[in-house]
Coordinates of N, CA and C in Angstrom, one line a residue:
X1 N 16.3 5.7 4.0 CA 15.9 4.4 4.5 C 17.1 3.4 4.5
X2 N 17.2 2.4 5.9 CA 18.1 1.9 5.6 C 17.7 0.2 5.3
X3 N 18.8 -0.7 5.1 CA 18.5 -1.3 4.3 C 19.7 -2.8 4.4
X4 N 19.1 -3.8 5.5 CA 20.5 -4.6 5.6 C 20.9 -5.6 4.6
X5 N 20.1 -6.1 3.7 CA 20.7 -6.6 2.3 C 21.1 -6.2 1.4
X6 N 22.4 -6.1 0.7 CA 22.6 -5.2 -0.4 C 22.2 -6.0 -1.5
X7 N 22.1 -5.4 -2.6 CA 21.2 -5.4 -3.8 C 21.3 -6.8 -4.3
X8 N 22.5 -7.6 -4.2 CA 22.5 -9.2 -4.8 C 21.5 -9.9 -3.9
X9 N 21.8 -9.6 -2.6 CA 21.4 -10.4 -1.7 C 19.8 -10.4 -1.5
X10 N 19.3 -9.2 -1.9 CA 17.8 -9.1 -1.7 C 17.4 -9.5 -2.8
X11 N 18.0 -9.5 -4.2 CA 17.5 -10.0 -5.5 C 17.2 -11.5 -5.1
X12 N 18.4 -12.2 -4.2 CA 18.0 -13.5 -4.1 C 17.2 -13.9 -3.4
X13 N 17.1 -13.3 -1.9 CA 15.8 -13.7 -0.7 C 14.6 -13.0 -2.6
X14 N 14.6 -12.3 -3.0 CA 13.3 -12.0 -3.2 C 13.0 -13.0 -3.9
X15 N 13.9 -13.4 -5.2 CA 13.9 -14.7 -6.0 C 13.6 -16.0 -5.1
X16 N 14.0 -16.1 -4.1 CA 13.7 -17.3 -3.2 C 12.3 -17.0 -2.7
X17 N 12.0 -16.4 -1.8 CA 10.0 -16.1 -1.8 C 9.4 -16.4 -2.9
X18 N 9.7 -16.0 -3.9 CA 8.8 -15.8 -4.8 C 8.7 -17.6 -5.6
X19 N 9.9 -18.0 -5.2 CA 9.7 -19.7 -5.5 C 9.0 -20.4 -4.7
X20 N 9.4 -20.0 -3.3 CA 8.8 -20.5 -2.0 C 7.1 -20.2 -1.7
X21 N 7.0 -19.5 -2.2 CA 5.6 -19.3 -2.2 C 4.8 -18.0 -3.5
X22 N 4.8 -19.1 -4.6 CA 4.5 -18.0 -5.9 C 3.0 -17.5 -6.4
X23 N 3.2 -16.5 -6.7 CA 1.4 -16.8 -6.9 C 0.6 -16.5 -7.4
X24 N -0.4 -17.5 -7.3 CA -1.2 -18.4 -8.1 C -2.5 -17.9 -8.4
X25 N -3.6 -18.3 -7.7 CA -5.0 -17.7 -7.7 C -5.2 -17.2 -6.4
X26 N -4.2 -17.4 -5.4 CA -3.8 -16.8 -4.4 C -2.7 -15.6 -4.7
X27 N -2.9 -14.8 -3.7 CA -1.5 -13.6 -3.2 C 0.3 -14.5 -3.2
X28 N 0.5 -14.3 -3.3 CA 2.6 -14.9 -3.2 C 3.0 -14.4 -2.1
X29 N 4.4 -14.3 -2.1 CA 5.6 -13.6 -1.2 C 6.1 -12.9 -2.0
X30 N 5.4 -12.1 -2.8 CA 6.1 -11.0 -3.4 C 4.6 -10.1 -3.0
X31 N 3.3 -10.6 -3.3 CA 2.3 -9.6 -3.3 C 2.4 -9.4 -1.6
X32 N 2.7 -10.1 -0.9 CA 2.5 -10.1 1.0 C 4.4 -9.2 1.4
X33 N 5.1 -8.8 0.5 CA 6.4 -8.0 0.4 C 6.7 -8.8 1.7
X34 N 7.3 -10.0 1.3 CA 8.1 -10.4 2.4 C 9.5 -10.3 2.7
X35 N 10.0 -10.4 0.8 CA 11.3 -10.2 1.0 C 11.9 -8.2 2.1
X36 N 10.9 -7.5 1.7 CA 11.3 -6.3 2.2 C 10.8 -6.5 3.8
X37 N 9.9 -6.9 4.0 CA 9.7 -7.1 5.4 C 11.0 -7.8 6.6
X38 N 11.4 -9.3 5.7 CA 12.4 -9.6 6.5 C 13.9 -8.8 6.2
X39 N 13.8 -8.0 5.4 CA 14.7 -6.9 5.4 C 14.8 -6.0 6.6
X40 N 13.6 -5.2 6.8 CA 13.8 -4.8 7.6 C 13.3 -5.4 9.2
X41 N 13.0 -6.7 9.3 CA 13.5 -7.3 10.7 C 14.8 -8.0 10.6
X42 N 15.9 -7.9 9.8 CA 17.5 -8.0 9.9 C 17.7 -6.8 10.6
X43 N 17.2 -6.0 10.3 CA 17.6 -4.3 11.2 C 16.8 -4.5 12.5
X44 N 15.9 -4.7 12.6 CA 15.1 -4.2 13.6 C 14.8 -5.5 14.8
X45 N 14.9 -6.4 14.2 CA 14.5 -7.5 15.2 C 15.8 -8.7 15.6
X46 N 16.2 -8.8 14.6 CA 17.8 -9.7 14.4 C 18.5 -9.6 15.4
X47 N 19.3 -10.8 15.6 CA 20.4 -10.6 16.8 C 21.3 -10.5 15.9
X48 N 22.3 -10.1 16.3 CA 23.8 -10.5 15.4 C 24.7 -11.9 14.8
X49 N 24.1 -12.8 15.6 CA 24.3 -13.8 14.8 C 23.3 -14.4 13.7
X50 N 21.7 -13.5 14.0 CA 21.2 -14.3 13.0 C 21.0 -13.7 11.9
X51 N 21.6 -12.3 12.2 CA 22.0 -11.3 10.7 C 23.5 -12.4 10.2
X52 N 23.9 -12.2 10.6 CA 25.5 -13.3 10.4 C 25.0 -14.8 9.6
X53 N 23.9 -15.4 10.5 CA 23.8 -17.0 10.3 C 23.0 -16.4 8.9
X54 N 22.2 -15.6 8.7 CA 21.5 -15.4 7.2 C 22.3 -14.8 6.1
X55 N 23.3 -14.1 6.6 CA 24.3 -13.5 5.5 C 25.1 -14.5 4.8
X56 N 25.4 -15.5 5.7 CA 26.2 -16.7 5.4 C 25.4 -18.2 4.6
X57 N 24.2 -18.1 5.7 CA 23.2 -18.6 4.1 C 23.1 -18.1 3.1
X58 N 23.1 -17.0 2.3 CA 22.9 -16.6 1.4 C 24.2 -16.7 0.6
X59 N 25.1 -16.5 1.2 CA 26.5 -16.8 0.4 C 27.0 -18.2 0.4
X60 N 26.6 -19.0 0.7 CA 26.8 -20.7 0.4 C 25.6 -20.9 -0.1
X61 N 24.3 -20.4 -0.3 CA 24.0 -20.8 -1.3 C 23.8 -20.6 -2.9
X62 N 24.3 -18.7 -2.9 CA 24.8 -18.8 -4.0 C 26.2 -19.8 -4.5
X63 N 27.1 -20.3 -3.5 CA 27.9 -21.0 -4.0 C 27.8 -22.6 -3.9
X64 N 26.5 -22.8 -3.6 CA 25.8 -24.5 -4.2 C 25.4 -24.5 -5.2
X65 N 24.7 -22.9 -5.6 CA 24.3 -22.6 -7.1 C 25.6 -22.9 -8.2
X66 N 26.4 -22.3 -7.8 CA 27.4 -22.3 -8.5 C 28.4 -23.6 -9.1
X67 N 28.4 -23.9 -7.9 CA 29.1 -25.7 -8.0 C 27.8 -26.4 -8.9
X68 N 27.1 -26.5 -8.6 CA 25.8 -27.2 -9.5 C 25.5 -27.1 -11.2
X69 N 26.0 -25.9 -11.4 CA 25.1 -24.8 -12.7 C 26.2 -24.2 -12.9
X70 N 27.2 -24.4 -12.4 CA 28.8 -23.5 -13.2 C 28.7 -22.2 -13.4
X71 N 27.5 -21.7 -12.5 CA 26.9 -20.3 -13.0 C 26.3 -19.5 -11.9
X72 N 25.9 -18.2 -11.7 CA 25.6 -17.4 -10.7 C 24.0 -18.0 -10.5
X73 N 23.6 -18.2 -9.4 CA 22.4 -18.4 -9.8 C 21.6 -17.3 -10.1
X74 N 21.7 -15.6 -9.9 CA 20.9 -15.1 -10.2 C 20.6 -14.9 -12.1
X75 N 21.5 -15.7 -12.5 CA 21.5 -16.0 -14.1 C 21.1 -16.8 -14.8
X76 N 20.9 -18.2 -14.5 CA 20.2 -19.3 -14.2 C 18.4 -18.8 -15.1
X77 N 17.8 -19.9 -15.8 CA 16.9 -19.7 -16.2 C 15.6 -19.7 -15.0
X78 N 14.3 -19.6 -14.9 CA 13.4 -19.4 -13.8 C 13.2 -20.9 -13.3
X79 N 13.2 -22.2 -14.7 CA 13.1 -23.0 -14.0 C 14.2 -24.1 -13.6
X80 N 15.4 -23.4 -13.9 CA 16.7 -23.9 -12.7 C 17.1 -23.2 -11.7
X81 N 16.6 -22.2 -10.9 CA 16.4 -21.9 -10.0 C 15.3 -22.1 -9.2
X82 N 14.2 -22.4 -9.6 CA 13.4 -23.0 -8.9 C 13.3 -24.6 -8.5
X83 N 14.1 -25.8 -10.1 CA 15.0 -26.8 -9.5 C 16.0 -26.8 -8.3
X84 N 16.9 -25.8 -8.7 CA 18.0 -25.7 -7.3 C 16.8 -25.5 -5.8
X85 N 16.0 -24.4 -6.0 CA 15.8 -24.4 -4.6 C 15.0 -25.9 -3.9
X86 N 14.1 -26.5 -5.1 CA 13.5 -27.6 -5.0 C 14.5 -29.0 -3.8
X87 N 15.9 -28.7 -4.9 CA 16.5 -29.4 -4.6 C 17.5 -29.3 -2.9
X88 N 17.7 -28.1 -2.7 CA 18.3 -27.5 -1.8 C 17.5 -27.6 -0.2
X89 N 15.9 -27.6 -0.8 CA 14.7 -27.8 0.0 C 14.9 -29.4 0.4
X90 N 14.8 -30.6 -0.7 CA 14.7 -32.1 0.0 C 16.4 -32.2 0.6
X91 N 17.1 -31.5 0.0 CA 18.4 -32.5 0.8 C 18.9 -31.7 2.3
X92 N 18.2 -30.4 2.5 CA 18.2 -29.9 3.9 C 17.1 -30.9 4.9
X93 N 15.9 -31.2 4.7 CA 14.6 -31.9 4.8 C 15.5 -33.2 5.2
X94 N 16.5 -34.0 4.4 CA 16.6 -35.2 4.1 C 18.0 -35.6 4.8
X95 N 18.7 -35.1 4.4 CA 20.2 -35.4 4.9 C 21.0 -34.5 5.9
X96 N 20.7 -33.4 5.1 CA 22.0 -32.1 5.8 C 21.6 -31.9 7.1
X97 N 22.5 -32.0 8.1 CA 22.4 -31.6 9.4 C 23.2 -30.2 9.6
X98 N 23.7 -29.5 8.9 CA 25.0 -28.6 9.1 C 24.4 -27.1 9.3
X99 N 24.8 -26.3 9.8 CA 24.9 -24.9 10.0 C 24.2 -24.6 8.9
X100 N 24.6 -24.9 7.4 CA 23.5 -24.6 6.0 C 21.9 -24.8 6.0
X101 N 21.8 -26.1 6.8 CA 20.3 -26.8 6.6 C 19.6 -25.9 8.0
X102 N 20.5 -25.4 9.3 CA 20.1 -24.8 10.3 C 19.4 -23.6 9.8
X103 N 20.3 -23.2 9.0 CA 20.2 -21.5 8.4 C 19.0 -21.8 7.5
X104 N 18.6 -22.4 6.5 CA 17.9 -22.6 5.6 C 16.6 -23.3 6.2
X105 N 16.6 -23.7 7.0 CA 15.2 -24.2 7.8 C 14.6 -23.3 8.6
X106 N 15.6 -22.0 9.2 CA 14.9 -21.4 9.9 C 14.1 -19.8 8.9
X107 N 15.1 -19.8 7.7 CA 14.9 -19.0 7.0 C 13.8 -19.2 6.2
X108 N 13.5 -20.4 5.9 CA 12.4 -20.5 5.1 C 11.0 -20.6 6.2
X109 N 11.2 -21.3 7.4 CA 10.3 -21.2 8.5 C 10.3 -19.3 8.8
X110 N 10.8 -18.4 8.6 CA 10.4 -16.9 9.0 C 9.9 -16.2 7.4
X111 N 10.1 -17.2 6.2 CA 9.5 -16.1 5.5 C 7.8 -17.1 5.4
X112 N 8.0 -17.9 5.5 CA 6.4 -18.5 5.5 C 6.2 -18.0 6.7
X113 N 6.4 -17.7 7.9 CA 5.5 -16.6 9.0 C 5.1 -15.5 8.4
X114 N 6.2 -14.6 7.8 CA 5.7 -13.2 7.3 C 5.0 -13.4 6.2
X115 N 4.7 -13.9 5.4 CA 4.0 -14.3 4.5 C 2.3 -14.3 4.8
X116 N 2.0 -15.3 5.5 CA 1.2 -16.1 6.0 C 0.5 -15.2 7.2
X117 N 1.1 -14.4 8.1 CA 0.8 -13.6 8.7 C 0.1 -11.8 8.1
X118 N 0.4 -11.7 6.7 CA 0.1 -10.5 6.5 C -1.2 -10.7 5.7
X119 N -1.5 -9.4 6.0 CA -3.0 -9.0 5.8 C -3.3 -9.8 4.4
X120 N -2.4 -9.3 3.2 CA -2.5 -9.6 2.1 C -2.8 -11.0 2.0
X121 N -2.4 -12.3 2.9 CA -2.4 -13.5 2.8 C -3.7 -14.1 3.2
X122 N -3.7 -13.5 4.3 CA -4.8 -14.1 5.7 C -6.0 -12.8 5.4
X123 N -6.3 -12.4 4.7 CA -7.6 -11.3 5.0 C -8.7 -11.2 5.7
X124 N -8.9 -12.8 6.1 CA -9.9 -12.8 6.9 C -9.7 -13.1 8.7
X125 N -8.2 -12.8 8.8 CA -7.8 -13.2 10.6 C -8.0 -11.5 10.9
X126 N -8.6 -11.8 12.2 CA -8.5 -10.6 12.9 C -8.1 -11.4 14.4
X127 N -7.6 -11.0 15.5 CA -7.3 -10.7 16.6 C -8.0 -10.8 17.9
X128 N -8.0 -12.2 18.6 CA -9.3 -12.1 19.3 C -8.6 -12.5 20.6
X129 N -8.4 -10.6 21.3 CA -8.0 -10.8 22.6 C -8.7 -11.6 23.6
X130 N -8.1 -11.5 24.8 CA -8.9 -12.1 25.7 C -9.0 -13.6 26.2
X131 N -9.6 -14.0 27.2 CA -9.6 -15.4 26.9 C -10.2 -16.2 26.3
X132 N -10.4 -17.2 26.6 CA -10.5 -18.7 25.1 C -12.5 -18.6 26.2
X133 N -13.2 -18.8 25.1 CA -14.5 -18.9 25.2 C -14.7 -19.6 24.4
X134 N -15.1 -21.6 24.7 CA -15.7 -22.2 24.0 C -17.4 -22.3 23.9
X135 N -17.5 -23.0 23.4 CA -19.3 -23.5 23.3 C -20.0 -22.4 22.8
X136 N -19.6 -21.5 22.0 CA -20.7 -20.3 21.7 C -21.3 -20.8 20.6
X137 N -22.8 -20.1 21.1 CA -23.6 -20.5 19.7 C -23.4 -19.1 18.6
X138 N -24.0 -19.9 17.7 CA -23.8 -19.8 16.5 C -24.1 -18.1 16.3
X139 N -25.1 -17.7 17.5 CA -25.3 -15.9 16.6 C -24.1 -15.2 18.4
X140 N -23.6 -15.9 18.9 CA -22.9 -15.3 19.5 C -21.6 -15.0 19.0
X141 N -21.4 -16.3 18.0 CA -20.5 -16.3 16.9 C -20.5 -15.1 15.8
X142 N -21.4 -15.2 15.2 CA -21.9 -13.8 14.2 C -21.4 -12.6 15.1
X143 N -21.9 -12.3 16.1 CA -21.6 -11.0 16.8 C -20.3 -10.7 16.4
X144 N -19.1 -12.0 17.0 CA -17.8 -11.4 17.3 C -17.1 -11.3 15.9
X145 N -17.9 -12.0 15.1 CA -17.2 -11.9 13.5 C -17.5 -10.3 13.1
X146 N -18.9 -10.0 13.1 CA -19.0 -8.4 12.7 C -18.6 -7.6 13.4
X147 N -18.1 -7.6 14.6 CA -17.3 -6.5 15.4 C -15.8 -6.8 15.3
X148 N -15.4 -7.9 14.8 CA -14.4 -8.0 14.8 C -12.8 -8.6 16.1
X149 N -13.7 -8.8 17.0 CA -13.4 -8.5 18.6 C -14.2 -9.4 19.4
X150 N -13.7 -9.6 20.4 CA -14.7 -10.5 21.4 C -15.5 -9.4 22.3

């Protein structure tokens, strides 16, 4: 199997999911395997710059960890790494306009997609091809829920 994060780097996307969406009385981003999912869309779906623009997030932001915490962040206790991301989250949000806040906006916008899109999250979306049919009553409604399908 192959595998385009090597082992620091997926320790951190997984550490990062798992802050970004942890869980609770709900499923997480570790129970919906997002970190391995956007693993393998770096392989599979990625352009080359946004394998590049993500490799490069993840290596400046271990080194905001660092500047910050004098320390790696995968070493960092659970709740200063979940400060840093806290923190790293309002000042992209707030100030940073830079290639960091680009990378980190879109990266956190693709793991809340895979997240939120998987079975594990959503258990009750199914798929309803076709076109948009408003006004239905209520047992024409029931139908398409127990078949699953329009």
């Amino acid at each position: 199997m192959r595998f385009f994060f090597d082992a620091e780097q997926f320790t951190l996307v997984y550490d990062i999911v798992d802050i970004m969406i942890p869980r609770t009385d709900t499923p997480g981003a570790v129970d919906s395997h997002t970190a391995q999912v956007l693993d393998e869309l770096m392989i599979s779906w990625a352009s080359p710059s946004t394998q590049q623009q993500f490799t490069l997030f993840l290596l400046e932001f271990l080194q905001r960890a660092k500047n910050a915490f004098n320390a790696n962040y995968l070493s960092l206790s659970k709740e200063n790494r979940q400060a840093f991301v806290e923190q790293i989250d309002e000042i992209v949000f707030d100030t940073d306009k830079g290639d960091f806040s680009i990378a980190y906006k879109r990266f956190k916008a693709l793991i809340f997609h895979i997240h939120y899109s998987s079975e594990i999250a959503n258990p009750n979306f199914f798929l309803v091809p076709g076109g948009y049919r408003g006004s239905l009553s209520q047992d024409e409604l029931n139908v398409i829920y127990e078949r699953k399908y329009l």
